[in-house]
PDB file of N, CA, C and O in Angstrom:
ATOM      1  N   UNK A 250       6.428  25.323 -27.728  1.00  0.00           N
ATOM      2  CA  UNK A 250       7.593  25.163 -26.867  1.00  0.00           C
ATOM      3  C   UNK A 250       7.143  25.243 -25.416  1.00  0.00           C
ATOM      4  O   UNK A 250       6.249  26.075 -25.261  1.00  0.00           O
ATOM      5  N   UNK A 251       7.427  24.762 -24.583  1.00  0.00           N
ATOM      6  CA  UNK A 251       7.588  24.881 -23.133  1.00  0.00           C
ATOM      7  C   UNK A 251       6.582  23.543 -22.861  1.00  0.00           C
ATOM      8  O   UNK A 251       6.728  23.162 -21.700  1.00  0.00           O
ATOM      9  N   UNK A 252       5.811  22.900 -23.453  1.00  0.00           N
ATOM     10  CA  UNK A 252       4.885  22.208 -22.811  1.00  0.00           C
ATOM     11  C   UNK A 252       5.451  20.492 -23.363  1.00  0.00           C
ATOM     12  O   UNK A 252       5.898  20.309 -24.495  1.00  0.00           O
ATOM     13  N   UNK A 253       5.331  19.492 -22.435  1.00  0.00           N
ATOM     14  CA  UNK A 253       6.556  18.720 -22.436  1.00  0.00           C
ATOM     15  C   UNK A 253       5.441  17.459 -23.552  1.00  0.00           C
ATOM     16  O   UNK A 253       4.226  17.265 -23.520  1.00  0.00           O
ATOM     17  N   UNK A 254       6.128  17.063 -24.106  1.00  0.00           N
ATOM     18  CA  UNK A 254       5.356  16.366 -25.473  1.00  0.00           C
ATOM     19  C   UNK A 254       6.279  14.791 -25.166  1.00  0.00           C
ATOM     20  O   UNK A 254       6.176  14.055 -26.148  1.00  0.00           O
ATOM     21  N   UNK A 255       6.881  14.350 -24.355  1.00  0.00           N
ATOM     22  CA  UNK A 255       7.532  12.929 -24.043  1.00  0.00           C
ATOM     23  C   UNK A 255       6.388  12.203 -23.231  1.00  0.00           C
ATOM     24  O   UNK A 255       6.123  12.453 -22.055  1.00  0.00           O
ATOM     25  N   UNK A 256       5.743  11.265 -24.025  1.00  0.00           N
ATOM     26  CA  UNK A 256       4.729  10.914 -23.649  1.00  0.00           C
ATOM     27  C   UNK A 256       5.509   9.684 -21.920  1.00  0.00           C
ATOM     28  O   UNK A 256       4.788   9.278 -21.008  1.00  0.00           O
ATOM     29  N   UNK A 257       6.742   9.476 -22.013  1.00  0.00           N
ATOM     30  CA  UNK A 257       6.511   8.761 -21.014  1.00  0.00           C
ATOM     31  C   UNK A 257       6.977   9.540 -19.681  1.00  0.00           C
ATOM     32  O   UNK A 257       7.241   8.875 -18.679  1.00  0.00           O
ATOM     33  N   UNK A 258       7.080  10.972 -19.664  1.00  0.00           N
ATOM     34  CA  UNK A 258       7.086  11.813 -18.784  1.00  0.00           C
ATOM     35  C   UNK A 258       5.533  12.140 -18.269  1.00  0.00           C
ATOM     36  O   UNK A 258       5.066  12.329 -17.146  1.00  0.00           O
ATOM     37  N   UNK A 259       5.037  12.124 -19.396  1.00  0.00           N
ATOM     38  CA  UNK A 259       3.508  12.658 -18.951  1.00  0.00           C
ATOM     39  C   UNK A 259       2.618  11.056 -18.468  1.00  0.00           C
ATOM     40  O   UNK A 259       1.526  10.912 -17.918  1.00  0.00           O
ATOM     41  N   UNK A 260       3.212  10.451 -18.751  1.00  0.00           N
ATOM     42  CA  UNK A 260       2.541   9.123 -18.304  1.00  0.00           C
ATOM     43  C   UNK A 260       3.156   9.194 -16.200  1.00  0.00           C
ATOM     44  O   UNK A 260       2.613   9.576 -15.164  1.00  0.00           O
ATOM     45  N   UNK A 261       4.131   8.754 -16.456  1.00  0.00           N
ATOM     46  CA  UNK A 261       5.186   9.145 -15.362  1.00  0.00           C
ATOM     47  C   UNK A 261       4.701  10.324 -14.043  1.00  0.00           C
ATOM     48  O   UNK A 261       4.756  10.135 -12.827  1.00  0.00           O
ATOM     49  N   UNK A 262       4.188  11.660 -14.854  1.00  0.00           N
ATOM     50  CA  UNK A 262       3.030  12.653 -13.964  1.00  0.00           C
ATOM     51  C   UNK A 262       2.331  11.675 -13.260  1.00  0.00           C
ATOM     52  O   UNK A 262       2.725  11.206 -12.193  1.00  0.00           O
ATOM     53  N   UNK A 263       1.057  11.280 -13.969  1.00  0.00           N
ATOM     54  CA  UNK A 263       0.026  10.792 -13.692  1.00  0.00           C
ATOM     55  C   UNK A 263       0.086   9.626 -13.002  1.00  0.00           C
ATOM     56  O   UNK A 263      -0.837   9.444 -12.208  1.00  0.00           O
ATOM     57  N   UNK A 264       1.356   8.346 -13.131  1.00  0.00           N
ATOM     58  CA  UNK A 264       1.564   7.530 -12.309  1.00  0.00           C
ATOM     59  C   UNK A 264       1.981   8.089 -10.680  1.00  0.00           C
ATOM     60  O   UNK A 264       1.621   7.522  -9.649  1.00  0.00           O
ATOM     61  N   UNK A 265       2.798   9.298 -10.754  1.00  0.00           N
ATOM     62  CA  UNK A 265       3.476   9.348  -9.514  1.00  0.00           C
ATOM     63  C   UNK A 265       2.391  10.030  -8.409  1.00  0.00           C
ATOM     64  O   UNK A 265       2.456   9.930  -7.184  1.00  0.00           O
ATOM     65  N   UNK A 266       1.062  10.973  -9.446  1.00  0.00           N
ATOM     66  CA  UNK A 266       0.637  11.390  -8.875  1.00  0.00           C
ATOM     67  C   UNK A 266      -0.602  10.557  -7.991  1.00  0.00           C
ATOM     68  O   UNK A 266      -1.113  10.847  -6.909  1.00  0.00           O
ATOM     69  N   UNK A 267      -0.887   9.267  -9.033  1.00  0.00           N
ATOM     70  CA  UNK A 267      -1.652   8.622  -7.433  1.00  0.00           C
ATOM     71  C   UNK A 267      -0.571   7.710  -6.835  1.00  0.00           C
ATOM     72  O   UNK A 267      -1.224   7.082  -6.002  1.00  0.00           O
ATOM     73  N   UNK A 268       0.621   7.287  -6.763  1.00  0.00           N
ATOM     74  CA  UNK A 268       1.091   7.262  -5.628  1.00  0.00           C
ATOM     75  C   UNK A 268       1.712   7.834  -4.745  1.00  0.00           C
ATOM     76  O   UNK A 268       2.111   7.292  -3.715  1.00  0.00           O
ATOM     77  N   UNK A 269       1.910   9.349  -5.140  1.00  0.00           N
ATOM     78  CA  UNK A 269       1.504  10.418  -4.072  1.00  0.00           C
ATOM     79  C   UNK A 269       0.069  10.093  -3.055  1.00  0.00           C
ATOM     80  O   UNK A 269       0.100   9.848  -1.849  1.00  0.00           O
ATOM     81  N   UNK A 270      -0.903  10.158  -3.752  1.00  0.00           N
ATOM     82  CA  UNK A 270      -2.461   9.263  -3.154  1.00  0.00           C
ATOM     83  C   UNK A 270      -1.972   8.210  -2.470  1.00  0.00           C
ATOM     84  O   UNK A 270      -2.315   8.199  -1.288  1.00  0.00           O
ATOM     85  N   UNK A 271      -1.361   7.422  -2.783  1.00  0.00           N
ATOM     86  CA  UNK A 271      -1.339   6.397  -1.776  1.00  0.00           C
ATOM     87  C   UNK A 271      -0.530   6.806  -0.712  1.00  0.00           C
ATOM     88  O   UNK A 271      -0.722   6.478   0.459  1.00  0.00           O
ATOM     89  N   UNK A 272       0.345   7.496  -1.101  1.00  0.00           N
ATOM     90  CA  UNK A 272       1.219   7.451   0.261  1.00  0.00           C
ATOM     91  C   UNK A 272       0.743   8.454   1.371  1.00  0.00           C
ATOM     92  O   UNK A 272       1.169   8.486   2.525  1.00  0.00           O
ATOM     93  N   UNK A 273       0.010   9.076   0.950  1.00  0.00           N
ATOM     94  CA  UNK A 273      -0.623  10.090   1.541  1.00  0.00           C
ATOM     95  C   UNK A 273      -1.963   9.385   2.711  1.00  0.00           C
ATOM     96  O   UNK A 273      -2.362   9.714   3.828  1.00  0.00           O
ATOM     97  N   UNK A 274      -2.291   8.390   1.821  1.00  0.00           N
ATOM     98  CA  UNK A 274      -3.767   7.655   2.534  1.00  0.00           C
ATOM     99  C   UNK A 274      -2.840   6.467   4.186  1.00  0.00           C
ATOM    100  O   UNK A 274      -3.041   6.201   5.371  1.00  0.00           O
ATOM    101  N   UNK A 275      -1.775   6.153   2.985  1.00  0.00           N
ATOM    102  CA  UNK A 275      -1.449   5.580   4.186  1.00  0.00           C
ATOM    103  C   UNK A 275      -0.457   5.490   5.559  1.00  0.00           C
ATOM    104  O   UNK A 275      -0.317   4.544   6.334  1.00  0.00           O
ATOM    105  N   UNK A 276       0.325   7.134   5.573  1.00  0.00           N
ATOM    106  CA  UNK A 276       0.758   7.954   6.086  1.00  0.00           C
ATOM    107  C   UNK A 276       0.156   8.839   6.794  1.00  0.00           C
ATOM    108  O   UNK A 276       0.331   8.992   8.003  1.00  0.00           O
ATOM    109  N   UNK A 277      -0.570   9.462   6.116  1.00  0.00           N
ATOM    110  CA  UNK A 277      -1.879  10.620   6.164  1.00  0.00           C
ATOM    111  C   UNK A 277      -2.153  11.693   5.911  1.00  0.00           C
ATOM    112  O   UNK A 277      -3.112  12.462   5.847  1.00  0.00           O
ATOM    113  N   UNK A 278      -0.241  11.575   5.648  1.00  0.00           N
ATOM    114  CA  UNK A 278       0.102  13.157   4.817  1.00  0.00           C
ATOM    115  C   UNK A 278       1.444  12.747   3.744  1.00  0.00           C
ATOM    116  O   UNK A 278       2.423  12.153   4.195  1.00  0.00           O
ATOM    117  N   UNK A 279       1.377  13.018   2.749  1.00  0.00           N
ATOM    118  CA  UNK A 279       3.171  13.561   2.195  1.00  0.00           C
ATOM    119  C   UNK A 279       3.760  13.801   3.119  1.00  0.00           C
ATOM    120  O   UNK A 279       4.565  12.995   3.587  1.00  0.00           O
ATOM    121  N   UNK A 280       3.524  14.991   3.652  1.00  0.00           N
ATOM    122  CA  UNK A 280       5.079  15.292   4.643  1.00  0.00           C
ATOM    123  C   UNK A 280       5.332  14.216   5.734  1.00  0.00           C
ATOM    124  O   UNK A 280       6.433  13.688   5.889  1.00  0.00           O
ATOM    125  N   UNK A 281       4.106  13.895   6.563  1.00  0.00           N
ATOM    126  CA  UNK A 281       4.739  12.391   7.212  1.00  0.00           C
ATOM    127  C   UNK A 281       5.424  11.645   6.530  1.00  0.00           C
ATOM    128  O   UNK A 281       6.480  11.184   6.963  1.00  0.00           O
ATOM    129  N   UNK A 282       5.079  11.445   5.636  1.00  0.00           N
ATOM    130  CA  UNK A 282       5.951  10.182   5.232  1.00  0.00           C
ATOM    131  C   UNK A 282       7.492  10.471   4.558  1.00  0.00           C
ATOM    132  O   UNK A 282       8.377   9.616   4.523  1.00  0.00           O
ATOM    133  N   UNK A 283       7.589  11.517   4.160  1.00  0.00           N
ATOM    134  CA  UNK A 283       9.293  12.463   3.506  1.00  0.00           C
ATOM    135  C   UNK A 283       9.730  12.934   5.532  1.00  0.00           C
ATOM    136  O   UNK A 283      10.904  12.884   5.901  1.00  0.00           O
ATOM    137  N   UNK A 284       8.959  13.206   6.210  1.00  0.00           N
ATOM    138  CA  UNK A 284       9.818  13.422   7.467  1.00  0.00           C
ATOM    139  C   UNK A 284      10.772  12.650   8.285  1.00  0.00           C
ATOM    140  O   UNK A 284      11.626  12.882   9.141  1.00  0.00           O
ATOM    141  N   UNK A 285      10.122  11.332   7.481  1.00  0.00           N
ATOM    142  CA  UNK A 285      10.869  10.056   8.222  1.00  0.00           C
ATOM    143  C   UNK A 285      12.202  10.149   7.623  1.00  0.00           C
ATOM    144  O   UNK A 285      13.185   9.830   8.292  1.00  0.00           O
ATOM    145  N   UNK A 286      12.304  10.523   6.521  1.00  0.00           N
ATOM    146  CA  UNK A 286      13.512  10.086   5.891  1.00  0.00           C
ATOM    147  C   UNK A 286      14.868  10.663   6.955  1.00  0.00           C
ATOM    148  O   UNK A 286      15.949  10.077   6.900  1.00  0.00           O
ATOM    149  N   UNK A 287      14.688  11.700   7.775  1.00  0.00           N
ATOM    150  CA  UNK A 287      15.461  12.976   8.784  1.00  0.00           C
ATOM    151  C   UNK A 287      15.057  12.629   9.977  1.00  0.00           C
ATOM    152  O   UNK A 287      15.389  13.466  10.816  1.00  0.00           O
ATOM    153  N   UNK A 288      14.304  11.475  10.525  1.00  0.00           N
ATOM    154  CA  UNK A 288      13.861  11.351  11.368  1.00  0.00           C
ATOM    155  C   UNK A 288      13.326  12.273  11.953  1.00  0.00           C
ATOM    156  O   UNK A 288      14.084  12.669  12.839  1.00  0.00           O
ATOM    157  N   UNK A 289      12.191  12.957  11.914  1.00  0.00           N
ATOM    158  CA  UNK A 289      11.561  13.995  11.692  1.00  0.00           C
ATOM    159  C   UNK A 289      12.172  15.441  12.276  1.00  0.00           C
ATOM    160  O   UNK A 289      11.478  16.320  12.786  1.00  0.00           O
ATOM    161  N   UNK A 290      13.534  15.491  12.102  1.00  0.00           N
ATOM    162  CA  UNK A 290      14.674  16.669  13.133  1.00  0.00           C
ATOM    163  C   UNK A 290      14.605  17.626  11.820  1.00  0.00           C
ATOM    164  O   UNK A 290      14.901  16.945  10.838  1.00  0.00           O
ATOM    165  N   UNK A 291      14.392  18.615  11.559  1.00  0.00           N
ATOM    166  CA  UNK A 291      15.245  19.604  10.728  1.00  0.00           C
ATOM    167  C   UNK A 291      16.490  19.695  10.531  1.00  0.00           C
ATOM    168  O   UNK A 291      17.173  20.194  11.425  1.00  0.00           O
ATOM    169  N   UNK A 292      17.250  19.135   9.040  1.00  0.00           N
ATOM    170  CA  UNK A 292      18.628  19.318   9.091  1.00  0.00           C
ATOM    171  C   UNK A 292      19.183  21.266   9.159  1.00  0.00           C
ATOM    172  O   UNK A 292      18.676  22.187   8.520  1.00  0.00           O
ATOM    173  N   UNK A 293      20.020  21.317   9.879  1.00  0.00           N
ATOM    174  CA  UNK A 293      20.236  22.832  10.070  1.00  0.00           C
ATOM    175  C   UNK A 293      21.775  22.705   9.162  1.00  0.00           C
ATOM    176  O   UNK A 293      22.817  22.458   9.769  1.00  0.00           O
ATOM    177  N   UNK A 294      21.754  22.895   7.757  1.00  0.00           N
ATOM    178  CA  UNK A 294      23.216  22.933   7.324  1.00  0.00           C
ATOM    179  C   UNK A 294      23.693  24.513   7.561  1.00  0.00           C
ATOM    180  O   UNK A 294      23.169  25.617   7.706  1.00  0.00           O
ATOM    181  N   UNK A 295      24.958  23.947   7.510  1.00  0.00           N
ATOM    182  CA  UNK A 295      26.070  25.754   7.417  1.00  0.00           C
ATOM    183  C   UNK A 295      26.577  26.054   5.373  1.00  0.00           C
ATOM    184  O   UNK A 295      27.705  26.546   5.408  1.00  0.00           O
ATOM    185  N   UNK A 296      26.351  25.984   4.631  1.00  0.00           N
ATOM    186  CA  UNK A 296      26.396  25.736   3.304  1.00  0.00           C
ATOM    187  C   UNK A 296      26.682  27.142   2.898  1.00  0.00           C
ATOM    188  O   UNK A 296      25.706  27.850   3.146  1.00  0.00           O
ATOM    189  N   UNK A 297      27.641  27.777   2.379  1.00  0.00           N
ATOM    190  CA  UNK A 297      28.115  29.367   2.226  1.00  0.00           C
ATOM    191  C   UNK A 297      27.623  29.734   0.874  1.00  0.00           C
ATOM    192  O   UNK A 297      27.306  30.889   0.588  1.00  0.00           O
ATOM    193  N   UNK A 298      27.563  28.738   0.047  1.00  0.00           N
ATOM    194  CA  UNK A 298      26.999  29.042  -1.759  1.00  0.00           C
ATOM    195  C   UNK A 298      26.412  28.050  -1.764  1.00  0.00           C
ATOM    196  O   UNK A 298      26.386  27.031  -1.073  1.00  0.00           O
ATOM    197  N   UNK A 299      25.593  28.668  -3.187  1.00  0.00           N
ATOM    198  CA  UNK A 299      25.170  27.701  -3.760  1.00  0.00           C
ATOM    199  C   UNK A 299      26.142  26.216  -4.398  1.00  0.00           C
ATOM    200  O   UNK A 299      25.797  25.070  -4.686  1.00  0.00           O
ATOM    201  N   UNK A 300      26.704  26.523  -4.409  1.00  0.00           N
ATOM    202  CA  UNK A 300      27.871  25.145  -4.843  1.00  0.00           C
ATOM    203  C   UNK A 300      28.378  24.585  -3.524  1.00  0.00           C
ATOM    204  O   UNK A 300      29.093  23.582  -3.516  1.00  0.00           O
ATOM    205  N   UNK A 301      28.105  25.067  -2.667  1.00  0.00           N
ATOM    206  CA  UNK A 301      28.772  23.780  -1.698  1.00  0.00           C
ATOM    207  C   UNK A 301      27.701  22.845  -1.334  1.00  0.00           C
ATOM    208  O   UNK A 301      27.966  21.730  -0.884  1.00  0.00           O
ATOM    209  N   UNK A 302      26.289  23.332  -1.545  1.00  0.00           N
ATOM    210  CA  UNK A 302      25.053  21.966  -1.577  1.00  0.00           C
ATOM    211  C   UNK A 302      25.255  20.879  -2.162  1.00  0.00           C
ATOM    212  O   UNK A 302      25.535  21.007  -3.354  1.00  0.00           O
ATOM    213  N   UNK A 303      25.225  20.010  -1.831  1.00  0.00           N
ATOM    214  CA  UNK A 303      25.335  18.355  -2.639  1.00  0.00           C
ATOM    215  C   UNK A 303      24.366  18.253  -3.153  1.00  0.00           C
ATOM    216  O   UNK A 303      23.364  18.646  -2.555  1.00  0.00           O
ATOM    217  N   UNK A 304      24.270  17.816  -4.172  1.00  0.00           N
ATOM    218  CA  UNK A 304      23.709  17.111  -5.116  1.00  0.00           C
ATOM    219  C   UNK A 304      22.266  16.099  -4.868  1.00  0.00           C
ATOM    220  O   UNK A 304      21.097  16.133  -5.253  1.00  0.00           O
ATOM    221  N   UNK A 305      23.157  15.148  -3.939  1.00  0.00           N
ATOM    222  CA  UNK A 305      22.360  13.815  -3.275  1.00  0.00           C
ATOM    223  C   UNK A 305      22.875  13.560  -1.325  1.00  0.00           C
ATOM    224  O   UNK A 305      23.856  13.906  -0.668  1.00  0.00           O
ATOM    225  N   UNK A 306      22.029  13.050  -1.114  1.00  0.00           N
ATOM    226  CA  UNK A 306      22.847  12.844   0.366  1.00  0.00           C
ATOM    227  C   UNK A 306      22.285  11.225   0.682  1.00  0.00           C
ATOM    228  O   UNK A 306      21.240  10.822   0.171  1.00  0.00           O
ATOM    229  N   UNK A 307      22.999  10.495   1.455  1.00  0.00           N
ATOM    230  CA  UNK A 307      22.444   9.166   2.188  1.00  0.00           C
ATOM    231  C   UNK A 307      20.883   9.056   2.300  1.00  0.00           C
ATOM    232  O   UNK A 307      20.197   8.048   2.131  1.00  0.00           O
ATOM    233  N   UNK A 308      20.429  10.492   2.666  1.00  0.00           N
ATOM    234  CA  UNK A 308      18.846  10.614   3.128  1.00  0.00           C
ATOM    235  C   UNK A 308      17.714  10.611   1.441  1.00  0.00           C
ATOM    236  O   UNK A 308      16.745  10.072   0.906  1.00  0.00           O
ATOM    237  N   UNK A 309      18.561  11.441   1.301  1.00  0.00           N
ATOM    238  CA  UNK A 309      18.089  11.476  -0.452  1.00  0.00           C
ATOM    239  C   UNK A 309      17.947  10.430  -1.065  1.00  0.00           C
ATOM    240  O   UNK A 309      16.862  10.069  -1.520  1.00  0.00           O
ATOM    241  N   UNK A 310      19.212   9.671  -1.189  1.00  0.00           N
ATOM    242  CA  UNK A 310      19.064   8.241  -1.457  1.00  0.00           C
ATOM    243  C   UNK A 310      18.412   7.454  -1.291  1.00  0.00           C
ATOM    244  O   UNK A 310      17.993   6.599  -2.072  1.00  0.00           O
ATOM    245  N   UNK A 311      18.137   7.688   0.220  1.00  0.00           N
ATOM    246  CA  UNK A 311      17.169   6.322   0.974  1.00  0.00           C
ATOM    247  C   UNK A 311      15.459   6.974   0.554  1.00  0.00           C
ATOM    248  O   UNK A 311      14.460   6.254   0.536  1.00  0.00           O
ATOM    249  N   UNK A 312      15.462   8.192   0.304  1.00  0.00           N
ATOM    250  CA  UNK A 312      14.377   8.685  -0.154  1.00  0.00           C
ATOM    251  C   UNK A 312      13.728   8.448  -1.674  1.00  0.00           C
ATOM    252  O   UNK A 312      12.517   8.305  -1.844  1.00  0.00           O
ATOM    253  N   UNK A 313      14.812   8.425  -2.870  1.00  0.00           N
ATOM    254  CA  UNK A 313      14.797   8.249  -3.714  1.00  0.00           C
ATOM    255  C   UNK A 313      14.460   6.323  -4.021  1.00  0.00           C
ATOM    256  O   UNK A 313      13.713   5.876  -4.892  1.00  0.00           O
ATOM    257  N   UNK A 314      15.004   5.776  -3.344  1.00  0.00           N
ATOM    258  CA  UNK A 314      15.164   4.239  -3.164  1.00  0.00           C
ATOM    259  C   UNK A 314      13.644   3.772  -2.501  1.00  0.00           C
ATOM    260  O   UNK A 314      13.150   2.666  -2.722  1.00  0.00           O
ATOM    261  N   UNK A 315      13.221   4.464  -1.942  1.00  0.00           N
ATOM    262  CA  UNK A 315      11.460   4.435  -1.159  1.00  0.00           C
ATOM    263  C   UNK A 315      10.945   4.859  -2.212  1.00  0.00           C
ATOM    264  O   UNK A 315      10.172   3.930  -2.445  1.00  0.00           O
ATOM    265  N   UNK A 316      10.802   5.572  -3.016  1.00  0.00           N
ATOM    266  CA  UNK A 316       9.972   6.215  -3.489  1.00  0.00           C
ATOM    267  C   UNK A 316       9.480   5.151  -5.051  1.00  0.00           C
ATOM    268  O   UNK A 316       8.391   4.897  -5.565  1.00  0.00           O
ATOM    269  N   UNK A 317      11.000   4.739  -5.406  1.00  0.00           N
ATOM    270  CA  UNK A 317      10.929   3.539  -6.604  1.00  0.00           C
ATOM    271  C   UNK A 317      10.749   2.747  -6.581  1.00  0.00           C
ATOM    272  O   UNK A 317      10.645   2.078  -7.609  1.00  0.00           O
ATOM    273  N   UNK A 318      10.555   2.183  -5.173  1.00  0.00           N
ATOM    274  CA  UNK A 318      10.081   0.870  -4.551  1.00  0.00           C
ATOM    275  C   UNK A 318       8.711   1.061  -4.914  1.00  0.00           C
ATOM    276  O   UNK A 318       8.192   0.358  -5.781  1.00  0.00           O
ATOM    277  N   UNK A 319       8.097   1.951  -4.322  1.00  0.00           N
ATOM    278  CA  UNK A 319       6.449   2.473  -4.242  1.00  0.00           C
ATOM    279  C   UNK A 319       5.968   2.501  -5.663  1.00  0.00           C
ATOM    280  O   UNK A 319       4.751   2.426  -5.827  1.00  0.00           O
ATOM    281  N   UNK A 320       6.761   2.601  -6.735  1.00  0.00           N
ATOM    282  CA  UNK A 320       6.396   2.856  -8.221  1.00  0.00           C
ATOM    283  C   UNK A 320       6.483   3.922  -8.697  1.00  0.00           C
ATOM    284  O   UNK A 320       6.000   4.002  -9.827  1.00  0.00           O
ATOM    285  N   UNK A 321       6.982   4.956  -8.228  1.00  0.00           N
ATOM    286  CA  UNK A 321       7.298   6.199  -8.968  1.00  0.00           C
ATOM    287  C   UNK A 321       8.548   6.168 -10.058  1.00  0.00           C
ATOM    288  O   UNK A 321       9.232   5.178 -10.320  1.00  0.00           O
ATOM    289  N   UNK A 322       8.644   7.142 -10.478  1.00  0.00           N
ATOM    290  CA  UNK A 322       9.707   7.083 -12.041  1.00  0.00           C
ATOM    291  C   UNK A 322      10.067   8.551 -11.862  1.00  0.00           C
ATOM    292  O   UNK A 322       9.688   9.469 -11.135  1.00  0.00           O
ATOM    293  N   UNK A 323      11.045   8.367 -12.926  1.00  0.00           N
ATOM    294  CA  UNK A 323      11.596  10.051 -12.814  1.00  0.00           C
ATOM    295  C   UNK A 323      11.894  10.428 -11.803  1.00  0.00           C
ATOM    296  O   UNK A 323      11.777  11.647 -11.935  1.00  0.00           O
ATOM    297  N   UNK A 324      12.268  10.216 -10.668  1.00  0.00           N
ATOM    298  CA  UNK A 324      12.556  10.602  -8.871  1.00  0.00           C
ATOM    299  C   UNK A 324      14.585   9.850  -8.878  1.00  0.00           C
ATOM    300  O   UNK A 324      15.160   8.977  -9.528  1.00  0.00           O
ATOM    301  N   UNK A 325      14.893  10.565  -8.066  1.00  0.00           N
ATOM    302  CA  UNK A 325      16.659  10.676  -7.609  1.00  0.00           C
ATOM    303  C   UNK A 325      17.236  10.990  -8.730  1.00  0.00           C
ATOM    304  O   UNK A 325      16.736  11.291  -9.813  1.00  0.00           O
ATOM    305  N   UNK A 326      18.945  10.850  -8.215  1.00  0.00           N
ATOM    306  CA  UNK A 326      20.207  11.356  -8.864  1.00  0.00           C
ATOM    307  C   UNK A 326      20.283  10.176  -9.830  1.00  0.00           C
ATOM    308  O   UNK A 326      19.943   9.078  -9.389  1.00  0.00           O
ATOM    309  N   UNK A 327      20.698  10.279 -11.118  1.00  0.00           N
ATOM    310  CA  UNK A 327      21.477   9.314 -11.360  1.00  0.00           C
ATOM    311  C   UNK A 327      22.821   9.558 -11.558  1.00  0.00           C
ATOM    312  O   UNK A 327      23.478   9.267 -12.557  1.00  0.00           O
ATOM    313  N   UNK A 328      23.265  10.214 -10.360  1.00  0.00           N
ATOM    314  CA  UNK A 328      25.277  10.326 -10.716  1.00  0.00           C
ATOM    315  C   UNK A 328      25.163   9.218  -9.382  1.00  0.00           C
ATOM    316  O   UNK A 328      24.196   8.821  -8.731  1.00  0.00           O
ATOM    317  N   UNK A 329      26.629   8.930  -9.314  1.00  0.00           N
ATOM    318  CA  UNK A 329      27.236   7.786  -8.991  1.00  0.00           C
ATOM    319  C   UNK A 329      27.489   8.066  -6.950  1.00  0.00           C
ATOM    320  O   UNK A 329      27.149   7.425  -5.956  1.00  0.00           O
ATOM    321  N   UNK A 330      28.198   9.268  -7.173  1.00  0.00           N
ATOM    322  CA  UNK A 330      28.706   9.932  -5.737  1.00  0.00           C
ATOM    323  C   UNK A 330      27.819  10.381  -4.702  1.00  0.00           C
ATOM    324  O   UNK A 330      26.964  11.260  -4.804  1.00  0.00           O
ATOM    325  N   UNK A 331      28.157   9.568  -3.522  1.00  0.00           N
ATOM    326  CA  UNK A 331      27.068  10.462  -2.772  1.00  0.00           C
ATOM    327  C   UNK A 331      28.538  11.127  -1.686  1.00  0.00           C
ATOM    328  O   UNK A 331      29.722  10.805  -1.784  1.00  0.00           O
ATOM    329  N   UNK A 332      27.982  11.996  -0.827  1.00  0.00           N
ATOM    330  CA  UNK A 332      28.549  12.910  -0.124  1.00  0.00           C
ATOM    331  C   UNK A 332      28.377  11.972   1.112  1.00  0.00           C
ATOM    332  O   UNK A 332      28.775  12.331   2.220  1.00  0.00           O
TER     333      UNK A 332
END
């Protein structure tokens, strides 16, 4: 138990993880390239619980939507609503 036996999750690892590599080579970092998504500002939310966090946001989206472009799998929401 605990160790994940869906071979197209573990395929899915190993794909995302060299295009992590790529995006990294041609960025120069991960975080460059996820900073853009905020235009590199720190969002400062006011959020009182855990339940008033959303789910997904516009940025998320556009993050999630980059990222599947690039060939990754398993990455974003699939509910319908964004905030």
């Amino acid at each position: 138990t605990g160790i994940v036996r869906n071979r197209r999750k573990i395929e899915s690892a190993v794909g995302n993880a060299r295009r992590f590599l790529e995006i990294r080579e041609e960025f120069g970092s991960f975080d460059s390239y996820i900073w853009r998504f905020v235009d590199h500002i720190p969002r400062q939310n006011g959020w009182r619980t855990p339940a008033d966090v959303p789910g997904r946001t516009p940025e998320s989206d556009a993050m999630s939507r980059d990222l599947k472009k690039r060939g990754f799998s398993f990455v974003g929401s699939d509910r319908k609503s964004v905030v």
